[in-house]
Amino acid sequence: MLDIVPAFARIGEENAFAVLARATELARQGKDIINLGIGQPDFPTPPHIVEAAIKALRDGHHGYTPATGILPLREAVAADLHKRYGASVSPERVMIVPGGKVTMFMAILMFGQPGVEILYPDPGFPIYRSMIEFTGATPVPVPIREENGFAFSADETLALITPKTRLLIINSPANPTGGVTPKSEIDKLVAGLQRFPRVALMSDEIYDQMTYDNAVHVSLLNYPEIRDRLILLNGWSKTYAMTGWRMGYSVWPEAAYEAARKLAVNSYSCVNAPAQWAGIAALEGPQDAVHAMMREFDRRRKAVVAGLNALPNVTCLTPTGAFYAYPNIKATGWKAKKLAAQLLEEAGVATIGGPDFGVYGEGYIRLSYANSLENIERALARMGAFLAKA
Ligand code: PLP
């Protein structure tokens, strides 16, 4: 027996990867599987970004970079945030990290320990809870409700804060629901946080450029009154279809930046150098590919929502963010994880059961529409046939 420390018995994972493994295995056996489980754009990284990485390699960018990332990239991030939000961010507060996840890993390590509470959205990205439990802190789920259009409620969030709360995690546009929290609710949350100066805030804005209809993403960077305790999580994975490049960034309050830098030095040293040069090309180059991807996501979003609402006993709110639909399947009588498993095994459609995103996920499944319109239509037809006979 190996004496791995007990904290590792508490660390969780992302079930989307297990579903992907099962879907891949079924496909290998010759089954026709339509994957609506995975949370990554089904588009290639735009060519000018790929070329920038190749050029960086040819130009000799082969060595370590500063742990916080190369200065031109940190400057490009600051300029991008200024352009898009009007927020003034110093490149000295920006840190380049290997993927969006790393910011949450660091932030939760910084604030989590036995005896403290960390609030996080539920249903939400599963790694929040996993990492909170790893640190020994108490995870406190903030319910994300369908009746609120899957926006978080400021009042409900603030009511869960206790003297033990050290970190509050929010996410909009949201995974798995596609919900976008309106400005009025964010204003209320920020105003209420003035009563709790010890609570740090991590805002996961990885889907910030993925909104539809009239939804407007409001960045927490736009609230100077909380900048001294705001950790912003963002990155290239979703916007630029770069999940495999492992490129993310965070903006840290001055007090936490050093701690984050030291975590980098003690683990990965720095992000892959050519990927960082590609990151500059992504931010500074043409954004046409991003807009084209969003137009295509929008077409699919409409098709998936219409198709889901036509299924027996299924209803689906129209999501206004990210690339997920989160239908309510309560009236089908199925438990969500069981339904997702049967849809994969019997109908060849991979989805994720709501409980994989938290205790408030029962009664829902998540469909990612990062797949072709044709495959989405085929998947919906198969789901309809399955539900009609089941
Ligand atoms: N935050 C949310 C809400 C996500 O859905 C994801 C990825 O699915 C991430 C963060 C992590 O992104 P990355 O792949 O850049 O680590």
Short mmCIF file of N, CA, C and O in Angstrom, two decimals, residues 211-297:
data_model
loop_
_atom_site.label_atom_id
_atom_site.label_comp_id
_atom_site.label_asym_id
_atom_site.label_seq_id
_atom_site.Cartn_x
_atom_site.Cartn_y
_atom_site.Cartn_z
N THR A 211 -22.25 34.88 -25.99
CA THR A 211 -23.62 35.21 -25.60
C THR A 211 -24.48 35.37 -26.85
O THR A 211 -23.96 35.61 -27.94
N TYR A 212 -25.80 35.23 -26.66
CA TYR A 212 -26.74 35.25 -27.79
C TYR A 212 -27.91 36.17 -27.47
O TYR A 212 -28.13 36.53 -26.31
N ASP A 213 -28.71 36.44 -28.50
CA ASP A 213 -29.89 37.30 -28.36
C ASP A 213 -29.46 38.62 -27.74
O ASP A 213 -28.48 39.19 -28.14
N ASN A 214 -30.20 39.05 -26.71
CA ASN A 214 -29.86 40.35 -26.13
C ASN A 214 -29.02 40.22 -24.87
O ASN A 214 -28.85 41.20 -24.14
N ALA A 215 -28.52 39.03 -24.60
CA ALA A 215 -27.77 38.84 -23.35
C ALA A 215 -26.44 39.61 -23.43
O ALA A 215 -25.76 39.59 -24.44
N VAL A 216 -26.11 40.29 -22.36
CA VAL A 216 -24.86 41.04 -22.29
C VAL A 216 -24.05 40.51 -21.12
O VAL A 216 -24.57 40.42 -20.00
N HIS A 217 -22.82 40.15 -21.39
CA HIS A 217 -21.97 39.70 -20.29
C HIS A 217 -21.41 40.91 -19.55
O HIS A 217 -20.87 41.83 -20.17
N VAL A 218 -21.55 40.89 -18.25
CA VAL A 218 -21.01 41.98 -17.43
C VAL A 218 -19.81 41.42 -16.66
O VAL A 218 -19.95 40.50 -15.86
N SER A 219 -18.65 41.99 -16.90
CA SER A 219 -17.46 41.49 -16.22
C SER A 219 -17.36 42.08 -14.82
O SER A 219 -17.65 43.27 -14.61
N LEU A 220 -16.92 41.26 -13.87
CA LEU A 220 -16.72 41.76 -12.51
C LEU A 220 -15.56 42.76 -12.45
O LEU A 220 -15.41 43.47 -11.46
N LEU A 221 -14.78 42.80 -13.53
CA LEU A 221 -13.70 43.79 -13.60
C LEU A 221 -14.25 45.21 -13.59
O LEU A 221 -13.53 46.16 -13.31
N ASN A 222 -15.53 45.35 -13.94
CA ASN A 222 -16.12 46.68 -14.02
C ASN A 222 -16.55 47.25 -12.67
O ASN A 222 -17.22 48.28 -12.63
N TYR A 223 -16.18 46.59 -11.59
CA TYR A 223 -16.57 47.07 -10.25
C TYR A 223 -15.31 47.39 -9.44
O TYR A 223 -14.77 46.52 -8.75
N PRO A 224 -14.84 48.63 -9.51
CA PRO A 224 -13.59 48.99 -8.82
C PRO A 224 -13.65 48.70 -7.32
O PRO A 224 -12.62 48.39 -6.71
N GLU A 225 -14.84 48.76 -6.73
CA GLU A 225 -14.94 48.59 -5.28
C GLU A 225 -14.55 47.19 -4.80
O GLU A 225 -14.31 47.00 -3.61
N ILE A 226 -14.49 46.20 -5.71
CA ILE A 226 -14.07 44.86 -5.26
C ILE A 226 -12.77 44.40 -5.92
O ILE A 226 -12.37 43.24 -5.76
N ARG A 227 -12.11 45.30 -6.62
CA ARG A 227 -10.89 44.88 -7.34
C ARG A 227 -9.81 44.35 -6.40
O ARG A 227 -8.99 43.51 -6.80
N ASP A 228 -9.80 44.80 -5.15
CA ASP A 228 -8.76 44.33 -4.21
C ASP A 228 -9.02 42.91 -3.71
O ASP A 228 -8.24 42.37 -2.96
N ARG A 229 -10.14 42.32 -4.14
CA ARG A 229 -10.38 40.91 -3.75
C ARG A 229 -10.98 40.08 -4.89
O ARG A 229 -11.56 39.03 -4.66
N LEU A 230 -10.84 40.59 -6.11
CA LEU A 230 -11.37 39.87 -7.27
C LEU A 230 -10.28 39.06 -7.97
O LEU A 230 -9.22 39.59 -8.29
N ILE A 231 -10.59 37.80 -8.21
CA ILE A 231 -9.74 36.96 -9.07
C ILE A 231 -10.56 36.69 -10.32
O ILE A 231 -11.67 36.14 -10.24
N LEU A 232 -10.04 37.11 -11.47
CA LEU A 232 -10.75 36.90 -12.72
C LEU A 232 -10.17 35.69 -13.43
O LEU A 232 -8.95 35.59 -13.61
N LEU A 233 -11.03 34.77 -13.83
CA LEU A 233 -10.59 33.58 -14.59
C LEU A 233 -11.07 33.73 -16.02
O LEU A 233 -12.25 33.96 -16.27
N ASN A 234 -10.14 33.60 -16.96
CA ASN A 234 -10.52 33.62 -18.37
C ASN A 234 -9.44 32.87 -19.16
O ASN A 234 -8.49 32.35 -18.56
N GLY A 235 -9.60 32.80 -20.45
CA GLY A 235 -8.60 32.07 -21.23
C GLY A 235 -9.02 31.93 -22.67
O GLY A 235 -10.04 32.47 -23.10
N TRP A 236 -8.20 31.22 -23.41
CA TRP A 236 -8.36 31.11 -24.85
C TRP A 236 -9.17 29.88 -25.28
O TRP A 236 -9.58 29.78 -26.43
N SER A 237 -9.36 28.92 -24.37
CA SER A 237 -9.88 27.60 -24.76
C SER A 237 -11.16 27.64 -25.58
O SER A 237 -11.26 26.98 -26.61
N LYS A 238 -12.13 28.39 -25.09
CA LYS A 238 -13.45 28.34 -25.72
C LYS A 238 -13.54 29.36 -26.85
O LYS A 238 -13.91 29.01 -27.96
N THR A 239 -13.20 30.61 -26.57
CA THR A 239 -13.35 31.69 -27.56
C THR A 239 -12.60 31.39 -28.84
O THR A 239 -13.09 31.65 -29.94
N TYR A 240 -11.37 30.87 -28.70
CA TYR A 240 -10.53 30.68 -29.89
C TYR A 240 -10.37 29.20 -30.25
O TYR A 240 -9.47 28.84 -31.02
N ALA A 241 -11.25 28.35 -29.71
CA ALA A 241 -11.19 26.91 -29.99
C ALA A 241 -9.77 26.39 -29.76
O ALA A 241 -9.15 25.80 -30.63
N MET A 242 -9.26 26.62 -28.56
CA MET A 242 -7.87 26.27 -28.24
C MET A 242 -7.78 25.39 -26.98
O MET A 242 -6.83 25.51 -26.20
N THR A 243 -8.74 24.49 -26.79
CA THR A 243 -8.74 23.72 -25.53
C THR A 243 -7.46 22.91 -25.33
O THR A 243 -6.99 22.77 -24.21
N GLY A 244 -6.91 22.39 -26.42
CA GLY A 244 -5.72 21.55 -26.28
C GLY A 244 -4.40 22.31 -26.14
O GLY A 244 -3.37 21.71 -25.88
N TRP A 245 -4.46 23.61 -26.31
CA TRP A 245 -3.23 24.40 -26.21
C TRP A 245 -2.86 24.67 -24.76
O TRP A 245 -1.72 25.02 -24.47
N ARG A 246 -3.85 24.59 -23.89
CA ARG A 246 -3.72 24.90 -22.46
C ARG A 246 -3.24 26.32 -22.25
O ARG A 246 -2.11 26.58 -21.82
N MET A 247 -4.12 27.24 -22.59
CA MET A 247 -3.82 28.66 -22.46
C MET A 247 -4.95 29.37 -21.71
O MET A 247 -6.08 29.45 -22.20
N GLY A 248 -4.62 29.86 -20.51
CA GLY A 248 -5.59 30.62 -19.74
C GLY A 248 -4.92 31.84 -19.14
O GLY A 248 -3.69 31.98 -19.22
N TYR A 249 -5.72 32.74 -18.60
CA TYR A 249 -5.11 33.85 -17.87
C TYR A 249 -5.98 34.21 -16.67
O TYR A 249 -7.17 33.91 -16.64
N SER A 250 -5.33 34.82 -15.71
CA SER A 250 -6.07 35.35 -14.57
C SER A 250 -5.61 36.76 -14.28
O SER A 250 -4.50 37.16 -14.64
N VAL A 251 -6.50 37.51 -13.64
CA VAL A 251 -6.14 38.82 -13.09
C VAL A 251 -6.29 38.66 -11.59
O VAL A 251 -7.33 38.21 -11.10
N TRP A 252 -5.24 38.98 -10.86
CA TRP A 252 -5.21 38.77 -9.40
C TRP A 252 -5.14 40.10 -8.67
O TRP A 252 -4.50 41.04 -9.16
N PRO A 253 -5.71 40.14 -7.46
CA PRO A 253 -5.45 41.30 -6.62
C PRO A 253 -3.97 41.28 -6.21
O PRO A 253 -3.35 40.20 -6.16
N GLU A 254 -3.43 42.45 -5.94
CA GLU A 254 -2.02 42.56 -5.63
C GLU A 254 -1.60 41.54 -4.56
O GLU A 254 -0.59 40.86 -4.68
N ALA A 255 -2.41 41.42 -3.52
CA ALA A 255 -2.03 40.58 -2.38
C ALA A 255 -1.89 39.11 -2.75
O ALA A 255 -1.17 38.37 -2.08
N ALA A 256 -2.57 38.66 -3.79
CA ALA A 256 -2.55 37.23 -4.12
C ALA A 256 -1.61 36.90 -5.29
O ALA A 256 -1.30 35.73 -5.54
N TYR A 257 -1.17 37.93 -6.00
CA TYR A 257 -0.38 37.69 -7.22
C TYR A 257 0.91 36.92 -6.92
O TYR A 257 1.27 35.97 -7.63
N GLU A 258 1.58 37.32 -5.86
CA GLU A 258 2.84 36.66 -5.50
C GLU A 258 2.61 35.19 -5.17
O GLU A 258 3.41 34.31 -5.54
N ALA A 259 1.52 34.91 -4.47
CA ALA A 259 1.22 33.52 -4.10
C ALA A 259 0.98 32.70 -5.37
O ALA A 259 1.47 31.56 -5.49
N ALA A 260 0.28 33.28 -6.34
CA ALA A 260 0.00 32.56 -7.59
C ALA A 260 1.31 32.33 -8.35
O ALA A 260 1.56 31.24 -8.88
N ARG A 261 2.15 33.35 -8.39
CA ARG A 261 3.43 33.21 -9.11
C ARG A 261 4.27 32.08 -8.48
O ARG A 261 4.86 31.27 -9.19
N LYS A 262 4.26 32.03 -7.15
CA LYS A 262 5.06 30.98 -6.49
C LYS A 262 4.49 29.58 -6.77
O LYS A 262 5.25 28.63 -6.92
N LEU A 263 3.18 29.48 -6.83
CA LEU A 263 2.59 28.18 -7.18
C LEU A 263 3.05 27.75 -8.57
O LEU A 263 3.37 26.58 -8.80
N ALA A 264 3.10 28.71 -9.50
CA ALA A 264 3.58 28.39 -10.85
C ALA A 264 5.03 27.93 -10.80
O ALA A 264 5.39 26.90 -11.39
N VAL A 265 5.86 28.67 -10.09
CA VAL A 265 7.29 28.33 -10.01
C VAL A 265 7.48 26.94 -9.39
O VAL A 265 8.38 26.19 -9.79
N ASN A 266 6.58 26.59 -8.46
CA ASN A 266 6.72 25.31 -7.78
C ASN A 266 6.07 24.15 -8.53
O ASN A 266 6.13 23.01 -8.07
N SER A 267 5.43 24.43 -9.66
CA SER A 267 4.77 23.32 -10.37
C SER A 267 5.16 23.30 -11.85
O SER A 267 6.06 22.57 -12.24
N TYR A 268 4.58 24.16 -12.68
CA TYR A 268 4.81 24.03 -14.12
C TYR A 268 5.84 25.01 -14.67
O TYR A 268 6.13 25.00 -15.86
N SER A 269 6.39 25.88 -13.83
CA SER A 269 7.41 26.88 -14.21
C SER A 269 6.88 28.00 -15.11
O SER A 269 7.00 29.17 -14.80
N CYS A 270 6.32 27.62 -16.25
CA CYS A 270 5.74 28.63 -17.15
C CYS A 270 4.89 27.90 -18.18
O CYS A 270 4.99 26.68 -18.30
N VAL A 271 4.09 28.66 -18.91
CA VAL A 271 3.27 28.07 -19.97
C VAL A 271 4.16 27.91 -21.22
O VAL A 271 5.06 28.73 -21.47
N ASN A 272 3.90 26.88 -21.96
CA ASN A 272 4.57 26.60 -23.23
C ASN A 272 4.81 27.89 -24.04
O ASN A 272 3.86 28.62 -24.35
N ALA A 273 6.07 28.15 -24.39
CA ALA A 273 6.42 29.45 -24.97
C ALA A 273 5.74 29.74 -26.32
O ALA A 273 5.14 30.81 -26.49
N PRO A 274 5.79 28.82 -27.31
CA PRO A 274 5.12 29.16 -28.58
C PRO A 274 3.62 29.36 -28.41
O PRO A 274 3.02 30.19 -29.13
N ALA A 275 2.99 28.66 -27.48
CA ALA A 275 1.56 28.86 -27.26
C ALA A 275 1.29 30.28 -26.78
O ALA A 275 0.28 30.90 -27.14
N GLN A 276 2.21 30.84 -26.02
CA GLN A 276 2.01 32.22 -25.54
C GLN A 276 2.06 33.20 -26.70
O GLN A 276 1.27 34.16 -26.76
N TRP A 277 2.97 32.97 -27.65
CA TRP A 277 3.01 33.87 -28.83
C TRP A 277 1.75 33.72 -29.66
O TRP A 277 1.22 34.69 -30.21
N ALA A 278 1.23 32.50 -29.73
CA ALA A 278 -0.05 32.29 -30.43
C ALA A 278 -1.17 33.05 -29.72
O ALA A 278 -2.08 33.59 -30.37
N GLY A 279 -1.09 33.12 -28.41
CA GLY A 279 -2.10 33.84 -27.62
C GLY A 279 -2.16 35.31 -28.00
O GLY A 279 -3.24 35.93 -28.03
N ILE A 280 -1.00 35.90 -28.31
CA ILE A 280 -0.98 37.31 -28.74
C ILE A 280 -1.71 37.44 -30.08
O ILE A 280 -2.54 38.33 -30.27
N ALA A 281 -1.40 36.52 -31.00
CA ALA A 281 -2.04 36.58 -32.33
C ALA A 281 -3.56 36.46 -32.19
O ALA A 281 -4.32 37.12 -32.90
N ALA A 282 -4.00 35.61 -31.25
CA ALA A 282 -5.44 35.44 -31.05
C ALA A 282 -6.08 36.75 -30.62
O ALA A 282 -7.11 37.17 -31.17
N LEU A 283 -5.47 37.43 -29.66
CA LEU A 283 -6.09 38.64 -29.12
C LEU A 283 -5.97 39.82 -30.07
O LEU A 283 -6.88 40.65 -30.16
N GLU A 284 -4.84 39.90 -30.78
CA GLU A 284 -4.59 41.10 -31.59
C GLU A 284 -5.00 40.94 -33.05
O GLU A 284 -5.14 41.93 -33.76
N GLY A 285 -5.18 39.70 -33.49
CA GLY A 285 -5.49 39.45 -34.90
C GLY A 285 -6.98 39.62 -35.19
O GLY A 285 -7.75 40.04 -34.33
N PRO A 286 -7.38 39.28 -36.43
CA PRO A 286 -8.80 39.40 -36.81
C PRO A 286 -9.68 38.49 -35.95
O PRO A 286 -9.26 37.39 -35.58
N GLN A 287 -10.87 38.99 -35.64
CA GLN A 287 -11.80 38.21 -34.80
C GLN A 287 -12.90 37.54 -35.64
O GLN A 287 -13.86 37.00 -35.08
N ASP A 288 -12.75 37.55 -36.97
CA ASP A 288 -13.80 37.01 -37.84
C ASP A 288 -14.14 35.56 -37.51
O ASP A 288 -15.30 35.15 -37.53
N ALA A 289 -13.11 34.76 -37.22
CA ALA A 289 -13.36 33.34 -36.97
C ALA A 289 -14.20 33.15 -35.70
O ALA A 289 -15.06 32.27 -35.64
N VAL A 290 -13.97 34.03 -34.72
CA VAL A 290 -14.76 33.95 -33.47
C VAL A 290 -16.22 34.26 -33.80
O VAL A 290 -17.14 33.55 -33.36
N HIS A 291 -16.42 35.29 -34.60
CA HIS A 291 -17.80 35.68 -34.93
C HIS A 291 -18.49 34.60 -35.78
O HIS A 291 -19.67 34.30 -35.57
N ALA A 292 -17.73 34.01 -36.70
CA ALA A 292 -18.32 32.96 -37.54
C ALA A 292 -18.69 31.75 -36.68
O ALA A 292 -19.76 31.15 -36.86
N MET A 293 -17.83 31.42 -35.72
CA MET A 293 -18.12 30.28 -34.83
C MET A 293 -19.40 30.57 -34.03
O MET A 293 -20.27 29.71 -33.88
N MET A 294 -19.52 31.80 -33.55
CA MET A 294 -20.69 32.15 -32.75
C MET A 294 -21.98 32.13 -33.58
O MET A 294 -23.03 31.74 -33.08
N ARG A 295 -21.87 32.54 -34.86
CA ARG A 295 -23.07 32.48 -35.72
C ARG A 295 -23.52 31.03 -35.90
O ARG A 295 -24.70 30.72 -35.85
N GLU A 296 -22.53 30.15 -36.05
CA GLU A 296 -22.86 28.73 -36.22
C GLU A 296 -23.43 28.15 -34.92
O GLU A 296 -24.42 27.42 -34.94
N PHE A 297 -22.82 28.51 -33.78
CA PHE A 297 -23.37 28.05 -32.49
C PHE A 297 -24.81 28.53 -32.32
O PHE A 297 -25.66 27.81 -31.80
#
